[in-house]
Coordinates of C-alpha atoms in Angstrom, one line a residue:
X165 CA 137.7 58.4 -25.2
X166 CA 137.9 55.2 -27.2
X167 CA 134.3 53.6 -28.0
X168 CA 133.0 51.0 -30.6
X169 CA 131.2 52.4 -32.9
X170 CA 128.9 50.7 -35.9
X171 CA 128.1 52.7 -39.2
X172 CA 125.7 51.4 -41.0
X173 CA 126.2 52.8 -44.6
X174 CA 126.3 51.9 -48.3
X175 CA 129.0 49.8 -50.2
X176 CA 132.7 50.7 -50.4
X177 CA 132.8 48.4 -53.9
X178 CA 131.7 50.2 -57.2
X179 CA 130.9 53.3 -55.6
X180 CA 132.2 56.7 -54.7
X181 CA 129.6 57.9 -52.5
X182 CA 129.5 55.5 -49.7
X183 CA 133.2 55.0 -49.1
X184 CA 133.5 58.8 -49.1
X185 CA 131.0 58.8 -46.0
X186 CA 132.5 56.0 -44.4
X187 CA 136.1 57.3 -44.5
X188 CA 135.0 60.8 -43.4
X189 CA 132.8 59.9 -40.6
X190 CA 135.5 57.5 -39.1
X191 CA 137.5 60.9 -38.6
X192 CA 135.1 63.6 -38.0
X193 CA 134.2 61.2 -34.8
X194 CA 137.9 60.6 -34.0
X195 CA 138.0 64.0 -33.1
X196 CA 135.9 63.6 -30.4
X197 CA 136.2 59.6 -29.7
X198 CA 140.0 59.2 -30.4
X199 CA 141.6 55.7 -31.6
X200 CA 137.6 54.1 -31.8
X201 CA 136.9 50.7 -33.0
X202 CA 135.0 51.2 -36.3
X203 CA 132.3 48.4 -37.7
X204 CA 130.5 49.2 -41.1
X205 CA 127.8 46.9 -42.2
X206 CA 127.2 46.6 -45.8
X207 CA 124.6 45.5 -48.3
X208 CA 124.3 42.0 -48.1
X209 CA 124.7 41.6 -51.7
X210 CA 127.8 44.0 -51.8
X211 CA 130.2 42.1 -48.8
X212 CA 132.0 39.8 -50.2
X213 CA 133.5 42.1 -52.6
X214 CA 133.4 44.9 -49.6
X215 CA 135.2 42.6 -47.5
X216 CA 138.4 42.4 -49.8
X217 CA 138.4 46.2 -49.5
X218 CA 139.1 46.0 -45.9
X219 CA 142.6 46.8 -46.0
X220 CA 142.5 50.0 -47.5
X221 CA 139.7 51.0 -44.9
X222 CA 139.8 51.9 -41.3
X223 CA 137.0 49.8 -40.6
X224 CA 135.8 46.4 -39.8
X225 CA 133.3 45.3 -42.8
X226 CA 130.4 42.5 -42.1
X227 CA 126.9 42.4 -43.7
X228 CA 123.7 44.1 -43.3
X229 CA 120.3 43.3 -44.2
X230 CA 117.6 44.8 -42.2
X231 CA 115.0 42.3 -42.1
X232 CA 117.7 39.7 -41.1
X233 CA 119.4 41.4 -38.8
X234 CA 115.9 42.4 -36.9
X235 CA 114.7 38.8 -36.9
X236 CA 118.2 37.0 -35.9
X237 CA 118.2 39.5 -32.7
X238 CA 115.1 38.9 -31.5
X239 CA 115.8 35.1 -32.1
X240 CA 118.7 35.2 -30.1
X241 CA 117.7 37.6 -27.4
X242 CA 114.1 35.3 -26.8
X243 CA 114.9 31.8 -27.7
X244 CA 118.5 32.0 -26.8
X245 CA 119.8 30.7 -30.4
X246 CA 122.3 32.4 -32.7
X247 CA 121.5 31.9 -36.4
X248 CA 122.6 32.6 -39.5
X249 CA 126.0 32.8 -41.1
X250 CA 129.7 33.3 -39.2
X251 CA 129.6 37.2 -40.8
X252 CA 125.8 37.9 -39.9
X253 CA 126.4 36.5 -36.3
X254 CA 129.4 38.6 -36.1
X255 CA 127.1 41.1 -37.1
X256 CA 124.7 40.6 -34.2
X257 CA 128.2 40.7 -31.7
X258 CA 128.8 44.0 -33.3
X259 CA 125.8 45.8 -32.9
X260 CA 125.7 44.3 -29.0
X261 CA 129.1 45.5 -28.5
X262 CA 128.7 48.8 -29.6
X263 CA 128.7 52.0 -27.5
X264 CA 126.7 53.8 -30.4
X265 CA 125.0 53.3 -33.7
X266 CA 125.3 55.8 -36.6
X267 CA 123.4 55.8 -39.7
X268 CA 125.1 57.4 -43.1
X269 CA 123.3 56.8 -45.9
X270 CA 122.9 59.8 -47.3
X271 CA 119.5 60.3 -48.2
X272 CA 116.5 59.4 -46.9
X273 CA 112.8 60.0 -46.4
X274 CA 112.5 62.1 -49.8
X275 CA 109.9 62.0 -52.0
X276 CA 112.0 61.8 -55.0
X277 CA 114.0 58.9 -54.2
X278 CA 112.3 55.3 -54.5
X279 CA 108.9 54.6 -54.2
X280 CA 106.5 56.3 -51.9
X281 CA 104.2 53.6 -51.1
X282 CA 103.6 51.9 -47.8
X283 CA 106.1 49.0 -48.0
X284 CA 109.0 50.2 -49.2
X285 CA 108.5 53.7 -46.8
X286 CA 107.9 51.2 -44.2
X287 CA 110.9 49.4 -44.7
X288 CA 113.1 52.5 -45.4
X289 CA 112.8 52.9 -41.8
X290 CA 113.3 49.5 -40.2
X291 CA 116.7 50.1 -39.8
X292 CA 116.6 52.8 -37.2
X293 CA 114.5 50.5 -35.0
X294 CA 118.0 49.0 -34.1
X295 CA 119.2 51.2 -31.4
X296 CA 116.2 50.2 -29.8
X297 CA 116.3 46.9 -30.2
X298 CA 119.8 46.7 -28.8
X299 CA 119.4 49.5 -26.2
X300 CA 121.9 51.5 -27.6
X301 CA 121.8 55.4 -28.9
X302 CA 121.3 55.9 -32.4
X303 CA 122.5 58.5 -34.9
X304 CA 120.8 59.5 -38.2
X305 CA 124.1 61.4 -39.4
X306 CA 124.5 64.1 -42.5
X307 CA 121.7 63.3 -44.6
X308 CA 119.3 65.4 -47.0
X309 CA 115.4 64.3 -46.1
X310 CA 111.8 65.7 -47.6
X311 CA 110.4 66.7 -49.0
X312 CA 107.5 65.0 -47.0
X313 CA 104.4 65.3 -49.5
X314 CA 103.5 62.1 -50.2
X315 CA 101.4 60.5 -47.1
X316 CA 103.8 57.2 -46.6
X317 CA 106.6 59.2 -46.8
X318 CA 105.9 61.6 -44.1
X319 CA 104.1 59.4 -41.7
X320 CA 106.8 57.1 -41.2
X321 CA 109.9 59.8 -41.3
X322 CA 107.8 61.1 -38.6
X323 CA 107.0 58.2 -36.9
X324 CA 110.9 56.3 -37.1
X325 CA 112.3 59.8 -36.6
X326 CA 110.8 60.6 -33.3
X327 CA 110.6 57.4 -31.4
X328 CA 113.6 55.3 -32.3
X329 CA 116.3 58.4 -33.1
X330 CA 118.8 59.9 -30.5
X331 CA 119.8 63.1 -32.4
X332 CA 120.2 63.9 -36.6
X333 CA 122.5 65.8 -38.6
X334 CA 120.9 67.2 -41.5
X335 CA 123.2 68.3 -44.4
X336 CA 121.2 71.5 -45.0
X337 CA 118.6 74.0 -44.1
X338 CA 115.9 72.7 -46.1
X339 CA 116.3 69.1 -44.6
X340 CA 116.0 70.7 -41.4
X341 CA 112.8 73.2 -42.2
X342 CA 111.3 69.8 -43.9
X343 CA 111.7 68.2 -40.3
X344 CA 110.8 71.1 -38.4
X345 CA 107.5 71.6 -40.7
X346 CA 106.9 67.4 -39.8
X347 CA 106.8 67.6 -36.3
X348 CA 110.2 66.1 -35.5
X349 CA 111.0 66.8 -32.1
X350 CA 114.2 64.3 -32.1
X351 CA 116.6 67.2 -31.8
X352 CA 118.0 68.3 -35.3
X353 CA 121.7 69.9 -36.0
X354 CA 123.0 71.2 -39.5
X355 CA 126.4 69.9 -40.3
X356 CA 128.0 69.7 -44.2
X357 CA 128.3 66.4 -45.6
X358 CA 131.2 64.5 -43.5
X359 CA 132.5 63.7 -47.2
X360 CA 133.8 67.2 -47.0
X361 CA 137.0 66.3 -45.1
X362 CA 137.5 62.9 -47.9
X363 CA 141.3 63.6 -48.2
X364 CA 143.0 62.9 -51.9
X365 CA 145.3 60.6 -52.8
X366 CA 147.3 60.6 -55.9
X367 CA 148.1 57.8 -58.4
X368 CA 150.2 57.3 -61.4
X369 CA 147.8 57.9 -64.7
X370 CA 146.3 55.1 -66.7
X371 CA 148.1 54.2 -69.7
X372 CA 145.5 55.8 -71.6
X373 CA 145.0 59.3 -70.0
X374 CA 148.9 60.0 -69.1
X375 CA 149.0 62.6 -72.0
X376 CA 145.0 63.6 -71.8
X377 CA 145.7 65.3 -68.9
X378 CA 148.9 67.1 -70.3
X379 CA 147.5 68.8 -73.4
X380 CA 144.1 70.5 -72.5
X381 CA 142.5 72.1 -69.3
X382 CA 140.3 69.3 -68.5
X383 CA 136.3 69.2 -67.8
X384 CA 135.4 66.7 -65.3
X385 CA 131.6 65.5 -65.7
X386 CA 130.0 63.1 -63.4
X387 CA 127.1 61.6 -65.4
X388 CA 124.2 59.4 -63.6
X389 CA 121.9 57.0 -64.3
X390 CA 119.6 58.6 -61.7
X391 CA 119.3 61.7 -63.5
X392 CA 119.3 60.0 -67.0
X393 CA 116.0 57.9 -65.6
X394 CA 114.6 61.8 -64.6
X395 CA 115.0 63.2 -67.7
X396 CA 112.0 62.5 -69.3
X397 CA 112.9 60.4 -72.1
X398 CA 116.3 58.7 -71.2
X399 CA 118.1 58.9 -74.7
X400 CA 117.5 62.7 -74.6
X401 CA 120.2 63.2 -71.1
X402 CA 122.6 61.3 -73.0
X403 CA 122.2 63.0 -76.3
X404 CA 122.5 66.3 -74.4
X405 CA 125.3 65.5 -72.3
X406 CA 127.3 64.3 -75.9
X407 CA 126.1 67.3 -77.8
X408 CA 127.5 69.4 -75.0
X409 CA 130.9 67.5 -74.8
X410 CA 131.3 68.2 -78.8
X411 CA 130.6 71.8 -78.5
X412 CA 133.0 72.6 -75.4
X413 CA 135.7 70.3 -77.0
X414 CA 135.1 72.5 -79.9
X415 CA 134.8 75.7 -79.0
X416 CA 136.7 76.1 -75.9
X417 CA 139.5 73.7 -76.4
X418 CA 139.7 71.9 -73.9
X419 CA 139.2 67.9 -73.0
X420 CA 136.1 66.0 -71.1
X421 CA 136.5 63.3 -68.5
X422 CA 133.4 60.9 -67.6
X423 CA 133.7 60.0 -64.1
X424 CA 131.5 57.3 -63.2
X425 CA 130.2 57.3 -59.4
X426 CA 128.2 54.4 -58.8
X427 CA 128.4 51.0 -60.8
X428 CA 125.6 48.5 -61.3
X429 CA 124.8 45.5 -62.6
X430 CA 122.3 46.3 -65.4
X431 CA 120.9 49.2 -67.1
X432 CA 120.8 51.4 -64.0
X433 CA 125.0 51.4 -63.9
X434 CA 126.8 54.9 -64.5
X435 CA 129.7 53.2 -66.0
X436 CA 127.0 52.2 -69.2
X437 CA 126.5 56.1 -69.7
X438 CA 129.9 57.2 -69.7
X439 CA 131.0 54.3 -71.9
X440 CA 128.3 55.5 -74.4
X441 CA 128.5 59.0 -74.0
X442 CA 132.5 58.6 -74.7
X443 CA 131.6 55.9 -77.5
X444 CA 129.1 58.4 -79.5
X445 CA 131.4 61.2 -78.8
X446 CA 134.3 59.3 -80.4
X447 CA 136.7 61.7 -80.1
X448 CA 140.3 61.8 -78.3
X449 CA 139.4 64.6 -76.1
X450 CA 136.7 62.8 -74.4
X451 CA 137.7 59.7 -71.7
X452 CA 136.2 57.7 -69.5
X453 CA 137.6 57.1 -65.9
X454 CA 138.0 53.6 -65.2
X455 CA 136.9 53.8 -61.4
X456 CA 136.0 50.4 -60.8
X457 CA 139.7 49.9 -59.2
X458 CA 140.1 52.9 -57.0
X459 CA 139.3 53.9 -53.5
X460 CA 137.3 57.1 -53.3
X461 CA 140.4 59.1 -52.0
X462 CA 142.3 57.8 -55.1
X463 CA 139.1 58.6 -57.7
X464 CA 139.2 62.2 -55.9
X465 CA 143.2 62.5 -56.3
X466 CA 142.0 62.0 -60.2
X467 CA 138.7 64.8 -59.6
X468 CA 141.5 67.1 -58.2
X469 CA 143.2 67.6 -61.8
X470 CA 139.9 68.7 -63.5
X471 CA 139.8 72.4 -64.1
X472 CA 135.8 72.7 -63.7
X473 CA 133.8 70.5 -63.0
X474 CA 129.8 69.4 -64.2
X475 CA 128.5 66.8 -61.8
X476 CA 125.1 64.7 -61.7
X477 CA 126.3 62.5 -58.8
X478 CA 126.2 64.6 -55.6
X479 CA 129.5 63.1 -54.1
X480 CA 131.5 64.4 -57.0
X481 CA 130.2 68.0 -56.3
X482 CA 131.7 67.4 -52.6
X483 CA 134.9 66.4 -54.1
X484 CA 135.3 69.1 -56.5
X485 CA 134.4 71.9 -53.9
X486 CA 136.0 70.9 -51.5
X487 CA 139.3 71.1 -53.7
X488 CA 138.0 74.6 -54.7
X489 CA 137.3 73.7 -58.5
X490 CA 134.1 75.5 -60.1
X491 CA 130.9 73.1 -60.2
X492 CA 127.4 73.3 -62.2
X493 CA 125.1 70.8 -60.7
X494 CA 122.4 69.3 -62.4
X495 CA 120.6 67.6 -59.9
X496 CA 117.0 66.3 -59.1
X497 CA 116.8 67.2 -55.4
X498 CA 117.3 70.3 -53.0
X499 CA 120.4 68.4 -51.5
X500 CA 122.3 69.9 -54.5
X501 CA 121.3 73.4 -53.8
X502 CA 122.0 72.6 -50.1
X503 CA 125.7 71.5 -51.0
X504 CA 126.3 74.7 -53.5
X505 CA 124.9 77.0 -50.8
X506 CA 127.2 76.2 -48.3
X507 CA 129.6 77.9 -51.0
X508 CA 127.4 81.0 -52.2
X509 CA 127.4 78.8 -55.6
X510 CA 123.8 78.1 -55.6
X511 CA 123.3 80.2 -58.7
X512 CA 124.9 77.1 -60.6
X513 CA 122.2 74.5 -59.8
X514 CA 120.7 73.0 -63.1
X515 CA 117.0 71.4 -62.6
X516 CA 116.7 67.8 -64.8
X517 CA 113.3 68.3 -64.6
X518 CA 114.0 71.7 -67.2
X519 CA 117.2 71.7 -68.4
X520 CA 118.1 71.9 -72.2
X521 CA 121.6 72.0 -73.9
X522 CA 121.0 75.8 -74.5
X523 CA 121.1 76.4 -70.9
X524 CA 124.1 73.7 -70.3
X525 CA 125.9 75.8 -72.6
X526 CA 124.8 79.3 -71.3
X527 CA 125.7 78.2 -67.6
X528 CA 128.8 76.8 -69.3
X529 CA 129.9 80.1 -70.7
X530 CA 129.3 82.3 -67.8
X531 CA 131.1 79.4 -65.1
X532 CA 134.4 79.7 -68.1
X533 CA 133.9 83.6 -68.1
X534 CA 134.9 84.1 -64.1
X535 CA 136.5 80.6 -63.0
X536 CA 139.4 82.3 -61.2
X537 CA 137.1 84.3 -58.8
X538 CA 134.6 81.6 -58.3
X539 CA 137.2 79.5 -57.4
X540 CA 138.5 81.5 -55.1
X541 CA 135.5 82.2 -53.2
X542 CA 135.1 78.4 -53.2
X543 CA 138.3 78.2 -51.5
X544 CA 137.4 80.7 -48.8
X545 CA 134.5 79.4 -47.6
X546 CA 136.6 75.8 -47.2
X547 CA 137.8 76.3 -43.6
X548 CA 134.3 77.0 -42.1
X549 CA 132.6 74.4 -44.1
X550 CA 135.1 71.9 -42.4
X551 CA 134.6 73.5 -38.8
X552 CA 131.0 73.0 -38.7
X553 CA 131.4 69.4 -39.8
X554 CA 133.2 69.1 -36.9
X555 CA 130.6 71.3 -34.9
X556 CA 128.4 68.9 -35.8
X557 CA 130.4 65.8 -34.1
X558 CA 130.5 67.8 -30.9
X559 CA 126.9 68.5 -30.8
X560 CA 125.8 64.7 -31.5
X561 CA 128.5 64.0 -28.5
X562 CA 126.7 66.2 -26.1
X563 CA 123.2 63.6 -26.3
X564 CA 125.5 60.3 -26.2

């Protein structure tokens, strides 16, 4: 049953994480809505360069911005005028036209992630006041959420979450045991991450990695300027992470490749870390991928020739175990033990808040030691993780 559908979702430009969503979601809900009309609303600030990325995505892209959007619509709706640019006005058409709205951002409602004061918690929400606002269902999809300790945090997850939400699709158990402790009484389903089902293409090598690949068993590590800024003092992640990359070059023989997830403009840019990180290393067994260029199918076809894998950036753990390579996460929220669980791999969770190079290096050794069987019970597990993403579509359909 064809419908028109909005997602509302991060950028697909300098970022691995939100065009994984966005691609994945569009088929997780063909399976139930076949051949739908798909409308994804950007960052404002990322849709210009999101727009000439339209081709290579099965959607329709036009700009978001919360507070806009909100005051435009009730413009229009009360005063009968239509204001602001072509795209945001198209914008408005969208979200009238649409049959449902879906949310997938990822994260949200956490106390780890931004600030937990009144404004920003308050405006974290706004969006999902929009299914309201246009009298259409709304759908917070796969997303980690809580902890809810902070008092801004939980009284508006509790109160956007309950009034303005049709259904929610957390990504794990915690998420839903943090709603369940809140009060949420919007009905809750656990579903993986839709990025799960993220299919990889391959591409020719760069110039500069066509023989990297060919020498060595290759190391794939995602590093992050989120868990950099977590890490106590910042210099000390990078230090780490380049100690570590010396050592395993070293003593196991085998090559490193920085795979940058989300790119900035700034200090706060993932790209920055890998270039000094493969700058300080200064070594030939240690590259940078250039993923400023590539789709996230094609930045996965490049994931998919790393042997093991050591990810920061929660997107790249999808990737890797989804194509059954070995992961250690070093992570900053219960999303990454949710993700590993899912595999029995939770054992392989790494806490910034605590982690030294001696325990890098220890969890290292023993994730070298058994590879072949942890990857194969990664690979078992791959069928049902993908059947209860889809379980997860059919549940949603059932309150639409």
């Amino acid at each position: 049953m064809r419908k028109n559908i909005v997602l509302i979702g991060a950028r697909l430009s300098d970022n691995f994480g939100g065009p994984s969503l966005a691609l994945s979601t569009v088929e997780a809900l063909n399976t139930v809505y076949s051949d739908s009309g798909f409308t994804l609303l950007v960052p404002e600030k990322a849709y210009e360069k999101d727009k000439n990325l339209e081709s290579k995505y099965p959607v329709t892209v036009l700009p978001f911005h919360t507070d806009k959007v909100v005051l435009f619509s009730f413009i229009k709706r009360w005063m009968r005028l239509s204001l602001g640019s072509v795209p945001f006005q198209k914008t408005i058409t969208a979200l009238e036209d649409a049959d449902f709205i879906v949310d997938i951002w990822g994260i949200m409602f956490a106390d780890s992630f931004r600030s937990v004061s009144f404004i920003p918690k308050f405006r974290e929400g706004l969006r999902l006041i929009l299914g309201r606002l246009f009298k259409k269902p709304f759908i917070k999809y796969t997303s980690a959420m809580g902890p809810f300790q902070s008092k801004w945090n939980r009284v508006f997850a509790q109160y956007y979450l309950n009034k303005y939400v049709k259904g929610i699709l957390a990504r794990d158990l915690v998420t839903k045991e943090h709603l369940k402790s809140l009060g949420i009484r919007t009905p809750v389903f656990v579903a993986p991450d839709t990025a799960f089902l993220l299919l990889s293409t391959p591409i020719d090598f760069p110039a500069h990695l066509s023989e990297f690949f060919q020498q060595r068993k290759v190391l794939g590590i995602s590093v992050s300027y989120q868990a950099r800024n977590r890490f106590g003092e910042p210099n000390q992640y990078i230090s780490m992470i380049t100690s570590f990359i010396r050592h395993v070059v070293q003593d196991y023989n085998i090559s490193v490749l920085l795979i940058p997830n989300e790119l900035e403009q700034g200090i706060d840019d993932d790209n920055k870390i890998a270039w000094e990180i493969e700058s300080t290393v200064a070594r030939d067994e240690c590259k940078m991928l250039d993923t400023s260029n590539l789709t996230a199918s094609e930045i996965k076809g490049m994931i998919s020739h790393c042997e093991l894998l050591i990810a920061s950036r929660y997107h790249t753990i999808v990737a890797g175990l989804s194509l059954g390579i070995p992961t250690i996460a070093v992570g900053w929220h219960h999303k990454y033990v949710g993700v590993l669980q899912l595999f029995n791999q939770h054992k392989w969770v790494l806490d910034i808040q605590n982690v030294n190079l001696g325990m890098l290096k220890t969890q290292f050794a023993a994730l070298w030691e058994d590879q072949e069987s942890i990857r194969e019970e990664i690979q078992s597990y791959i069928p049902q993780v993908k059947q209860d993403i889809f379980s997860g579509v059919e549940n949603i359909s059932k309150l639409l």
